[in-house]
């Protein structure tokens, strides 16, 4: 589906229109003395942004951003999942 082994690192795209952003979340770590139900907060840990007219994505993790050229099938797959 995502064919991650086919992604090529690239420079950020200037002037390209960003599309959908897929956000990834993780629950807080349960600390000693807390029950698992005490800490149900979700924190955003990463985001993947598509571009409307080009097969590229931007993957952000904390304060880092990585840009990739992806196969056209991957870009189409991600676009087809944007309305869900």
Coordinates of C-alpha atoms in Angstrom, one line a residue:
X1 CA 0.0 0.0 0.0
X2 CA 2.4 2.7 1.2
X3 CA 5.6 1.1 -0.4
X4 CA 7.8 3.0 2.1
X5 CA 10.9 1.3 0.6
X6 CA 10.2 3.2 -2.6
X7 CA 10.1 6.7 -1.1
X8 CA 13.0 9.0 -2.1
X9 CA 14.2 11.8 0.2
X10 CA 13.8 15.2 -1.5
X11 CA 14.0 18.9 -0.7
X12 CA 10.8 20.7 0.6
X13 CA 8.4 21.7 -2.2
X14 CA 8.1 25.5 -2.6
X15 CA 4.8 26.7 -4.0
X16 CA 3.1 23.3 -4.0
X17 CA -0.4 23.2 -2.5
X18 CA -0.7 21.0 0.6
X19 CA -3.5 18.5 0.7
X20 CA -4.7 16.3 3.6
X21 CA -2.7 15.9 6.9
X22 CA -2.8 12.5 8.6
X23 CA -2.0 13.0 12.3
X24 CA -0.7 10.2 14.5
X25 CA -1.3 10.1 18.3
X26 CA 0.0 8.1 21.2
X27 CA -1.4 7.8 24.8
X28 CA 0.7 9.2 27.6
X29 CA 3.0 6.8 29.3
X30 CA 1.5 5.3 32.5
X31 CA 3.7 6.3 35.4
X32 CA 4.3 4.3 38.6
X33 CA 1.4 4.8 40.9
X34 CA -1.1 5.7 38.2
X35 CA -3.8 3.3 37.0
X36 CA -4.0 2.8 33.2
X37 CA -7.4 4.7 33.2
X38 CA -6.0 7.8 34.9
X39 CA -3.9 8.7 31.9
X40 CA -6.0 8.6 28.7
X41 CA -4.6 11.7 27.1
X42 CA -3.6 11.5 23.5
X43 CA -0.6 13.4 22.3
X44 CA 0.2 14.1 18.7
X45 CA 3.6 12.5 17.9
X46 CA 3.8 12.8 14.1
X47 CA 2.0 14.1 11.0
X48 CA 2.1 13.2 7.3
X49 CA 0.9 15.8 4.9
X50 CA 0.1 15.1 1.2
X51 CA 0.3 17.5 -1.7
X52 CA -2.6 18.0 -4.1
X53 CA -0.9 17.9 -7.5
X54 CA 2.4 16.2 -6.9
X55 CA 3.4 12.7 -5.5
X56 CA 5.2 14.1 -2.5
X57 CA 4.6 13.9 1.3
X58 CA 6.0 15.8 4.2
X59 CA 6.5 13.7 7.4
X60 CA 6.9 15.7 10.6
X61 CA 8.1 14.3 13.9
X62 CA 8.6 16.6 16.8
X63 CA 10.6 19.6 15.4
X64 CA 11.9 17.7 12.4
X65 CA 10.3 17.5 8.9
X66 CA 11.3 15.1 6.2
X67 CA 10.1 15.4 2.6
X68 CA 9.7 12.4 0.2
X69 CA 8.8 11.8 -3.4
X70 CA 6.5 8.8 -3.3
X71 CA 5.2 6.5 -6.1
X72 CA 2.1 7.8 -7.9
X73 CA 0.1 4.8 -6.6
X74 CA 0.9 5.8 -3.0
X75 CA -0.2 9.4 -3.6
X76 CA -3.4 8.2 -5.2
X77 CA -4.0 5.8 -2.3
X78 CA -3.6 8.6 0.2
X79 CA -5.8 10.9 -1.8
X80 CA -8.5 8.2 -2.0
X81 CA -8.5 8.0 1.8
X82 CA -8.8 11.7 2.4
X83 CA -12.6 11.7 2.6
X84 CA -12.8 8.9 5.2

